[in-house]
Amino acid sequence: MKLATRSFGEENVGIYFGWISAAHQLGAASAAWIASLIRVDLGDYFLAFTLAGCLCIIASVMVLFIGRDTKLQPVPVVA
């Protein structure tokens, strides 16, 4: 929640956090559905787990590049 607040501002955090949650649920449902299709076609989940692992590795590499272009701004302290 704090990350969404810092990224989108306090006035917009509610709607954006809702969209983030909805996108997460759609992604999880899609992954489960695709895994079931793979299971029906091939008879086991090996390919589904392998694809999920590859996607996790790709995502972890992408995370390394988050915020590379932005410069850190000092946070003002209110006395």
C-alpha positions as a printed NumPy array, in Angstrom:
array([[  0.   ,   0.   ,   0.   ],
       [  2.825,   2.355,   0.857],
       [  4.522,   1.657,  -2.462],
       [  1.304,   2.404,  -4.352],
       [  0.823,   5.583,  -2.315],
       [  4.324,   6.791,  -3.119],
       [  3.947,   5.923,  -6.795],
       [  0.458,   7.276,  -7.504],
       [ -0.198,   9.794,  -4.72 ],
       [ -2.6  ,   9.69 ,  -1.799],
       [ -5.564,  10.942,  -3.792],
       [ -5.265,   8.152,  -6.4  ],
       [ -4.03 ,   5.201,  -4.349],
       [ -7.445,   3.595,  -3.859],
       [ -8.316,   3.201,  -7.514],
       [ -4.81 ,   2.151,  -8.526],
       [ -4.523,  -0.401,  -5.718],
       [ -7.845,  -1.833,  -6.857],
       [ -6.555,  -2.183, -10.415],
       [ -3.328,  -3.746,  -9.147],
       [ -5.322,  -6.325,  -7.172],
       [ -7.626,  -7.048, -10.107],
       [ -4.671,  -7.537, -12.47 ],
       [ -3.043,  -9.882,  -9.957],
       [ -6.205, -11.988,  -9.725],
       [ -6.609, -12.14 , -13.512],
       [ -2.986, -13.231, -13.876],
       [ -3.4  , -15.958, -11.262],
       [ -6.595, -17.232, -12.879],
       [ -4.968, -17.244, -16.315],
       [ -1.951, -19.167, -15.027],
       [ -4.17 , -21.801, -13.413],
       [ -6.273, -22.145, -16.56 ],
       [ -3.236, -22.472, -18.837],
       [ -1.695, -25.033, -16.472],
       [ -4.905, -27.062, -16.648],
       [ -4.807, -27.001, -20.462],
       [ -1.212, -28.216, -20.391],
       [ -2.166, -30.973, -17.91 ],
       [ -5.03 , -32.167, -20.122],
       [ -2.867, -32.199, -23.273],
       [  0.334, -33.703, -21.855],
       [ -0.877, -35.641, -18.816],
       [  1.366, -33.934, -16.25 ],
       [  2.295, -30.527, -14.9  ],
       [  6.023, -30.586, -15.712],
       [  5.821, -28.091, -18.583],
       [  3.517, -25.805, -16.587],
       [  5.935, -25.717, -13.634],
       [  8.883, -25.189, -15.979],
       [  7.141, -22.265, -17.679],
       [  6.202, -20.776, -14.303],
       [  9.82 , -21.022, -13.164],
       [ 11.059, -19.33 , -16.348],
       [  8.524, -16.527, -15.898],
       [  9.711, -16.055, -12.297],
       [ 13.31 , -15.755, -13.443],
       [ 12.326, -13.233, -16.127],
       [ 10.338, -11.219, -13.576],
       [ 13.217, -11.215, -11.104],
       [ 15.563,  -9.864, -13.787],
       [ 13.008,  -7.189, -14.685],
       [ 12.802,  -6.115, -11.035],
       [ 16.509,  -5.32 , -11.087],
       [ 15.795,  -2.507, -13.556],
       [ 12.952,  -0.835, -11.659],
       [ 13.759,   2.775, -10.861],
       [ 17.125,   2.862, -12.632],
       [ 16.291,   6.114, -14.458],
       [ 14.98 ,   8.01 , -11.462],
       [ 17.179,   9.96 ,  -9.113],
       [ 16.59 ,   9.719,  -5.405],
       [ 14.837,  12.762,  -3.988],
       [ 15.403,  13.748,  -0.358],
       [ 12.274,  13.44 ,   1.75 ],
       [ 11.496,  16.649,   3.677],
       [ 11.177,  16.16 ,   7.424],
       [  8.4  ,  18.037,   9.157],
       [  9.463,  19.276,  12.571]])
